Coordinates of C-alpha atoms in Angstrom, one line a residue:
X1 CA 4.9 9.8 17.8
X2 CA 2.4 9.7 20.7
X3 CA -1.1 9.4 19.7
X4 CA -3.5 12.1 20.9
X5 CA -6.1 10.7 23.1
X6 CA -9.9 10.8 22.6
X7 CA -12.5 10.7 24.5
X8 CA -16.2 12.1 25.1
X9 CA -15.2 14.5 28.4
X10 CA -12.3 15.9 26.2
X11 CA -14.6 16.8 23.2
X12 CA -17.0 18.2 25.7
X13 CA -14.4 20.3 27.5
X14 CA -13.3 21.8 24.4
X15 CA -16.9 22.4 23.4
X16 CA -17.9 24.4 26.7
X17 CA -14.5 26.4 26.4
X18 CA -15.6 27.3 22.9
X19 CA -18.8 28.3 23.8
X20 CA -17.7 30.3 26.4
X21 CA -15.6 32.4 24.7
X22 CA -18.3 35.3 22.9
X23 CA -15.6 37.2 21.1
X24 CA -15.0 34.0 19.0
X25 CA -18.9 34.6 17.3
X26 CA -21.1 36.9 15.8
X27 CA -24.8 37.2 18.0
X28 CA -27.6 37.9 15.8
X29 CA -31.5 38.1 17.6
X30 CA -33.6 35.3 18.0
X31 CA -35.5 34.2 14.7
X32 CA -32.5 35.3 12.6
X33 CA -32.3 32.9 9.6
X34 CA -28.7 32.4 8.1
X35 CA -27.5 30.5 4.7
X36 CA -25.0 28.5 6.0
X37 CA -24.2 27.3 2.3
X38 CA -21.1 30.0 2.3
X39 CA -18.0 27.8 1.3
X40 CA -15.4 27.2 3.6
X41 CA -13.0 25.7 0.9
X42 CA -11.3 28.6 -0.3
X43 CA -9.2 26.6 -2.6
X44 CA -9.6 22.5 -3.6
X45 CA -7.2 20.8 -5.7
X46 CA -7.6 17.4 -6.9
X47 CA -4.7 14.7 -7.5
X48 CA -4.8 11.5 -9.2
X49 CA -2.0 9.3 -9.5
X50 CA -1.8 7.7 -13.4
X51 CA -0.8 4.2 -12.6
X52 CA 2.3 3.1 -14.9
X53 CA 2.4 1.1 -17.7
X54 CA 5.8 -0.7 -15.5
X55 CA 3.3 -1.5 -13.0
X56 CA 0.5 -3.0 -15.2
X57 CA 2.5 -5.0 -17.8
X58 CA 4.3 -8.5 -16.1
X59 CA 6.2 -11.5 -17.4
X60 CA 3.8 -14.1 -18.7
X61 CA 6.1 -17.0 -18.0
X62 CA 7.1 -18.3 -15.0
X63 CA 10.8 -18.1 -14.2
X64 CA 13.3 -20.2 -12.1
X65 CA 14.7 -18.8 -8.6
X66 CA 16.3 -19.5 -5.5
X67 CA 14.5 -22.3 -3.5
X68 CA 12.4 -24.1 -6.4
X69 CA 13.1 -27.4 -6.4
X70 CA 13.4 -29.4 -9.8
X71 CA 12.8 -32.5 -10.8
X72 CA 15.4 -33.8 -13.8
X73 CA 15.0 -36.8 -15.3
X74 CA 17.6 -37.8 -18.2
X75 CA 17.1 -41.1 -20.3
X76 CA 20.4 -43.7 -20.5
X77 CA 21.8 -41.7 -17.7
X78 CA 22.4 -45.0 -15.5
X79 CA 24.1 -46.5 -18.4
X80 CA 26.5 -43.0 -19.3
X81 CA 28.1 -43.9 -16.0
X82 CA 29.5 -46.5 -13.7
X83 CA 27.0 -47.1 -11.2
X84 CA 28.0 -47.5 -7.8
X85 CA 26.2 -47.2 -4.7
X86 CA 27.0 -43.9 -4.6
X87 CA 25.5 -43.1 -7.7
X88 CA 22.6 -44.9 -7.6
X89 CA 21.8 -42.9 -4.2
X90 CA 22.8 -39.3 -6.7
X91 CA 20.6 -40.4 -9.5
X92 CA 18.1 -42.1 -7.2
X93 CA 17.6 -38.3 -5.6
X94 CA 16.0 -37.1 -8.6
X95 CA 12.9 -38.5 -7.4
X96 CA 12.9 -36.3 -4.6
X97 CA 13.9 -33.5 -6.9
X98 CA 17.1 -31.3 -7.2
X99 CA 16.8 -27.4 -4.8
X100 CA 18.2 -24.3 -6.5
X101 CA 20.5 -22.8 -4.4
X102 CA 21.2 -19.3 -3.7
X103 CA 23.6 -19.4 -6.3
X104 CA 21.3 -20.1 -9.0
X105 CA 22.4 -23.6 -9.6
X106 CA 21.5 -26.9 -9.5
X107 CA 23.9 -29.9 -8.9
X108 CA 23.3 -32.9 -11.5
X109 CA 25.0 -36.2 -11.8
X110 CA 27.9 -35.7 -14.2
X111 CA 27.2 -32.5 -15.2
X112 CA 27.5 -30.9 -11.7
X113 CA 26.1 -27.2 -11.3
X114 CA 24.3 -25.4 -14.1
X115 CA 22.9 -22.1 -13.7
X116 CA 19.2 -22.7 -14.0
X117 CA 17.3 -19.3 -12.2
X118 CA 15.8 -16.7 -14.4
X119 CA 15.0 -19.7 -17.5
X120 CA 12.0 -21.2 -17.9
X121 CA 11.0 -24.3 -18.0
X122 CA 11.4 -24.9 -21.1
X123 CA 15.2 -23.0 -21.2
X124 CA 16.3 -25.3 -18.8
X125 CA 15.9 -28.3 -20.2
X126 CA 17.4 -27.3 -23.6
X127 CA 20.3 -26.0 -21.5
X128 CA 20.6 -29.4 -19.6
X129 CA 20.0 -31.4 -23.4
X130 CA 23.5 -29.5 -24.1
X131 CA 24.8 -30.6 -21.5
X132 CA 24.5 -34.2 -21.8
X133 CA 25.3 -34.2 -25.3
X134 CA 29.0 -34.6 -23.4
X135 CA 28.0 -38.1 -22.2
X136 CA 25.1 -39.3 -24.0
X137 CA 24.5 -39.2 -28.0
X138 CA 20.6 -38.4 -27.9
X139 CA 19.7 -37.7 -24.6
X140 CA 16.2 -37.2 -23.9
X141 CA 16.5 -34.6 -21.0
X142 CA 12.3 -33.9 -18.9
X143 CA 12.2 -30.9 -16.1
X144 CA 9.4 -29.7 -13.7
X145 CA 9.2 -27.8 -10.7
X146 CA 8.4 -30.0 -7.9
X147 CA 8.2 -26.7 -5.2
X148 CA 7.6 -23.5 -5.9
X149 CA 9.3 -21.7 -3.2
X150 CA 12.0 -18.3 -5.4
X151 CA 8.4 -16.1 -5.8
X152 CA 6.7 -15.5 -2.6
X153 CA 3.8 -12.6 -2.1
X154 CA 2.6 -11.5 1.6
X155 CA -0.8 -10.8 1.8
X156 CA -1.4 -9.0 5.1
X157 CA -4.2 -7.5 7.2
X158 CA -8.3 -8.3 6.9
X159 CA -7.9 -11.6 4.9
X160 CA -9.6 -14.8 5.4
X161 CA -6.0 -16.6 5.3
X162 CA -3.3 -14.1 5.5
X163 CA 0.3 -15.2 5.1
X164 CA 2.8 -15.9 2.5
X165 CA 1.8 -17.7 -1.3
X166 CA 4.0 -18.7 -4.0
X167 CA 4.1 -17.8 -7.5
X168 CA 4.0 -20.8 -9.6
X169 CA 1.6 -19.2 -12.6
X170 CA 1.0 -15.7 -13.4
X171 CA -1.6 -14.6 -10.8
X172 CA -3.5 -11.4 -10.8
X173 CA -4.3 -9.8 -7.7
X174 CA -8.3 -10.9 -7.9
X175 CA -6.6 -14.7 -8.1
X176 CA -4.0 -13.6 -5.3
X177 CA -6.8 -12.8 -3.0
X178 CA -8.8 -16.2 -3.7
X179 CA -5.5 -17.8 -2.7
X180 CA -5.4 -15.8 1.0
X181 CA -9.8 -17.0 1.4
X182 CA -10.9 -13.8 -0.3
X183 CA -11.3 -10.5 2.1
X184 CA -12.5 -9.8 5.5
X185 CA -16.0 -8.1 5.8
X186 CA -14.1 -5.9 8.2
X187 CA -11.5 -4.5 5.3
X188 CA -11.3 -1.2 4.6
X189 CA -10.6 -0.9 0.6
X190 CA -10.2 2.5 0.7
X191 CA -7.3 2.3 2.4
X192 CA -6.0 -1.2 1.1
X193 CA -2.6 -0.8 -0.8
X194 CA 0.1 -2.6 -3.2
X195 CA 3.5 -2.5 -2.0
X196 CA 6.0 -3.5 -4.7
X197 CA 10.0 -2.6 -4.5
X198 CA 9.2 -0.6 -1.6
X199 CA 7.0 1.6 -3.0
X200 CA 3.0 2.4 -2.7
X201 CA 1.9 1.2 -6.9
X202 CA -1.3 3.3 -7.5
X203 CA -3.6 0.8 -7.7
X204 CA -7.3 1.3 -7.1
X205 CA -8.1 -1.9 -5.0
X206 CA -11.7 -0.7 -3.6
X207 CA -12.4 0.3 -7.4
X208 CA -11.2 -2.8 -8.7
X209 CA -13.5 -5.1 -6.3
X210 CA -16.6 -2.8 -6.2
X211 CA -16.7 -1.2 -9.2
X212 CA -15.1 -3.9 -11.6
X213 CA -12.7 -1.6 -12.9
X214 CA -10.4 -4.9 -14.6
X215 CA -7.6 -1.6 -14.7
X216 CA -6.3 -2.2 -11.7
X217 CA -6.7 -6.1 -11.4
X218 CA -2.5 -5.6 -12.1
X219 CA -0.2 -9.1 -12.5
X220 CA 1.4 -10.2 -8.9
X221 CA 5.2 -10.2 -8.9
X222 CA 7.4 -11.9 -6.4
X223 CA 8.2 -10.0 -2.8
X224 CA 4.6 -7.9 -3.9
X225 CA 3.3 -7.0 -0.3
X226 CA -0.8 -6.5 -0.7
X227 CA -2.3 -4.9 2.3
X228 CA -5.8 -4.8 3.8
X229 CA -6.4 -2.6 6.9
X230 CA -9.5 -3.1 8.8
X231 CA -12.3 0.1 9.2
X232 CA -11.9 -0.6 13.1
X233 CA -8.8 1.5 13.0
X234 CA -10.1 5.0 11.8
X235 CA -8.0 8.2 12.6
X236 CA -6.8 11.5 11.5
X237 CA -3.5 12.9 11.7
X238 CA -2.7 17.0 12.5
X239 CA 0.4 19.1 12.3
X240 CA 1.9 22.5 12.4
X241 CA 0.9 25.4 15.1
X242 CA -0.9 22.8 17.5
X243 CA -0.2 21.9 21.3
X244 CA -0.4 18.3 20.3
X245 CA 0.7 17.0 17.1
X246 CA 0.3 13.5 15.8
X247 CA -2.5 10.7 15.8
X248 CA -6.2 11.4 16.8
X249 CA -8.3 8.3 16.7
X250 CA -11.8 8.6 15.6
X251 CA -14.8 7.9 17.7
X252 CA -17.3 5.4 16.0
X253 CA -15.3 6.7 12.8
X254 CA -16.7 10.3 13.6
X255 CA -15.0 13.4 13.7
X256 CA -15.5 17.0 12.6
X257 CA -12.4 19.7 12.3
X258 CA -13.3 21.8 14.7
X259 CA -13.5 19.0 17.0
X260 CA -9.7 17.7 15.8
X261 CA -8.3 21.0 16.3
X262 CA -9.9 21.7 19.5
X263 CA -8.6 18.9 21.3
X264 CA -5.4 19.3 19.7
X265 CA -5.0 22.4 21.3
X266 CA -6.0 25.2 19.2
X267 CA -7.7 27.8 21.3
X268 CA -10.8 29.8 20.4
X269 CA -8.5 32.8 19.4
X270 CA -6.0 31.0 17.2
X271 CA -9.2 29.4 15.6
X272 CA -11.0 32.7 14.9
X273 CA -8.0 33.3 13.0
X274 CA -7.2 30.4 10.4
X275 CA -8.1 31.4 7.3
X276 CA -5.3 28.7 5.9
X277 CA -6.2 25.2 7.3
X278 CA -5.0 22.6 5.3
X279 CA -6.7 19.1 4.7
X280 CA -5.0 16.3 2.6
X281 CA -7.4 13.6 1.8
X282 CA -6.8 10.4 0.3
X283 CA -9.9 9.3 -1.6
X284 CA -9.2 6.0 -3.3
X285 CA -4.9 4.6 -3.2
X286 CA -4.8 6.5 -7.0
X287 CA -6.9 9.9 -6.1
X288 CA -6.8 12.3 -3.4
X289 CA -7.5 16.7 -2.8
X290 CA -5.8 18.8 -0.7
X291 CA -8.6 21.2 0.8
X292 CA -7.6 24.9 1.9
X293 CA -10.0 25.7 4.8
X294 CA -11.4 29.2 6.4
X295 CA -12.2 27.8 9.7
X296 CA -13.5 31.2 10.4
X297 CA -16.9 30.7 8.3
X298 CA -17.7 27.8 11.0
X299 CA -17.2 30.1 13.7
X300 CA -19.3 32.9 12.5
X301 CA -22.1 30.3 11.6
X302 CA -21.7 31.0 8.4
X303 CA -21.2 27.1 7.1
X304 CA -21.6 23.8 9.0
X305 CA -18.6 22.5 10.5
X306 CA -16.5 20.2 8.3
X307 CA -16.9 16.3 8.9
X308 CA -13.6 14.5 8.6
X309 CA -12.5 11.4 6.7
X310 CA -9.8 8.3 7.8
X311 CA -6.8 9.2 6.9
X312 CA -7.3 13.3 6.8
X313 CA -4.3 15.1 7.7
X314 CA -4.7 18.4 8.5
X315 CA -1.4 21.3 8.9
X316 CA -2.2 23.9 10.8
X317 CA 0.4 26.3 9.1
X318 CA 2.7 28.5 11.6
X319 CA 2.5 31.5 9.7
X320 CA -0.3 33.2 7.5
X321 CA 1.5 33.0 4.1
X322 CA 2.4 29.4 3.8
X323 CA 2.3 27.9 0.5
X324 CA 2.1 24.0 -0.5
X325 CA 5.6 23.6 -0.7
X326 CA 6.1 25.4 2.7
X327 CA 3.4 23.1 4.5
X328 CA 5.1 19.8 2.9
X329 CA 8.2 21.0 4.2
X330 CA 7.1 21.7 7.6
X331 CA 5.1 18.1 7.5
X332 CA 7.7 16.0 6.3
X333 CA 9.4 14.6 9.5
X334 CA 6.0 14.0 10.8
X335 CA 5.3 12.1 7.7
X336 CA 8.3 10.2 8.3
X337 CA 7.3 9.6 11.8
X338 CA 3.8 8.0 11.0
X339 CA 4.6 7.1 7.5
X340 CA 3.6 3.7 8.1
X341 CA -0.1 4.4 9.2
X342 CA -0.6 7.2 6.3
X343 CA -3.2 6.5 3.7
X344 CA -1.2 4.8 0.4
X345 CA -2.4 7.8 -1.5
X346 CA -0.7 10.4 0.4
X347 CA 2.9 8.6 0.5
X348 CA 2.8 8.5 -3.2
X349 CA 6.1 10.1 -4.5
X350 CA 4.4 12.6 -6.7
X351 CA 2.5 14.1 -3.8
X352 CA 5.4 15.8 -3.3
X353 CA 5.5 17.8 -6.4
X354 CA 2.3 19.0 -6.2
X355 CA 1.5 22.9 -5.7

């Protein structure tokens, strides 16, 4: 989807069509005084996304995978067999340690492969103890993980050290972001998400590190994606009855509605008439509103026009009687389009059964 560009001629140029179209306000004489305290949110509903209890709890012990490597070491093992060059080189390798392959196995001397991912430690060796039994009468069987390399987390975006970390301890996500040099001062929190079996977890990250809220500081698990956008990238994103639909950057992070629906294409007369306007807003990954607005009030100088927020999305619905459902409906290939770029609240799943 094309972004919609922005630029100070194009806010001016909707500005001096607005203004010089009198029908679209109400004249009063000079030294009239007007409360412009009249609401313009004829109807505000607030979300907040419970995080789950799947999300918060994790395993405790670390767990074999694909990639580790191990290093075995069995007493009397030299003297179970007949060393030959060969083996000596097979037992020798033990120093270097033993990889799991994407089987799950490992390949020992004598034993061959044994199915090592998903134990511990500690299941491991008592598995390989059995397994020796075969050839040795007490053998004495030590195992530790040389690499760490089955449990990797991406940390991505306004990071000291962004990249890829392994999991070889439970790590929170305070500890993973110590391990990627801790966060840009450039980060935008608000917007900074946890990506986990392809889906947005609602996790408060800008709670967690400004307001200590230990809630969301949730276990990492392997293939967890944590991003951090930067607050150089600000935008707001409109749909429905508009000329142009899509991405409107922010200038300096500024915006107002009547300035995104003006250069979007609304004229003065469609404007006079929206009663309807939609806003979704994503305050914090776990909470957002969605905002019904009577642009009309701004237009009769009867409130102050509406500042915008990164992130907004506004649906300009295509027919005076649109409902939630309808405008979700009418949004959703758009959302697909830019789903990407969205605030983490608004892809949340249960956004969509919201009325």
């Amino acid at each position: 989807m094309k972004s919609i560009p922005f630029t100070a001629s194009s806010i001016l140029l909707a500005f001096l069509l607005l203004n010089g179209c009198s029908p679209s306000y109400e004249m009063h004489p000079s030294g009239t005084v007007i409360d412009v305290t009249s609401p313009i949110l004829t109807q505000e509903t607030v979300m907040v996304a419970p995080p789950s209890p799947d999300d918060i709890v994790g395993e405790l012990e670390f767990r074999i995978g694909q990639g580790d490597v191990l290093s075995v070491r069995v007493a009397g093992l030299e003297q179970a067999i007949k060393v030959t060059a060969e083996v000596t080189a097979e037992v020798g390798a033990a120093q270097q340690g033993y990889r799991v392959y994407s089987s799950g196995k490992v390949f020992l001397p004598l034993v061959g492969g044994v199915h090592v991912a998903g134990l511990t430690v500690d299941d491991v060796q008592e598995k390989l103890q059995e397994k020796y039994m075969e050839f040795i009468k007490t053998p004495s069987v030590s195992v530790e993980v040389l690499e760490f390399k089955s449990q990797p987390i991406y940390f991505l975006g306004k990071l000291a050290n962004p990249g890829v970390q392994y999991l070889d301890r439970p790590v929170s996500l305070i500890q993973g972001f110590a391990l990627a040099g801790g966060i840009d001062p450039s980060a935008d929190l608000r917007g900074a998400r946890l990506v986990r079996d392809n889906r947005i977890v609602p996790i408060d990250i800008y709670q967690l590190m400004y307001n200590n809220d230990l809630r969301h500081n949730v276990q990492l698990r392997a293939n967890d994606t944590v991003y951090i956008p930067g607050s150089d990238q600000q935008s707001v994103f409109l749909f429905g009855a508009l000329e142009k639909e899509g991405q409107l950057a922010m200038q300096n992070g500024r915006i107002s509605l009547l300035q995104a629906l003006t250069i979007s294409g609304l004229g003065p007369e469609s404007l006079r008439d929206q009663q309807q306007i939609r806003i979704i807003r994503s305050n914090t990954p776990t909470s957002g509103e969605m905002m019904v607005v009577d642009i009309s009030q701004i237009l009769a100088g009867r409130s102050l026009d509406l500042p915008l927020q990164n992130g907004d999305i506004i649906y300009v619905p295509r027919s005076g009687v649109a409902n939630w459902n309808q405008a979700l409906k009418d949004m959703l290939p758009s959302f697909q389009a830019v789903g990407s770029v969205l605030q983490p609240f608004v892809q949340l799943k249960y956004l969509t059964d919201s009325d």
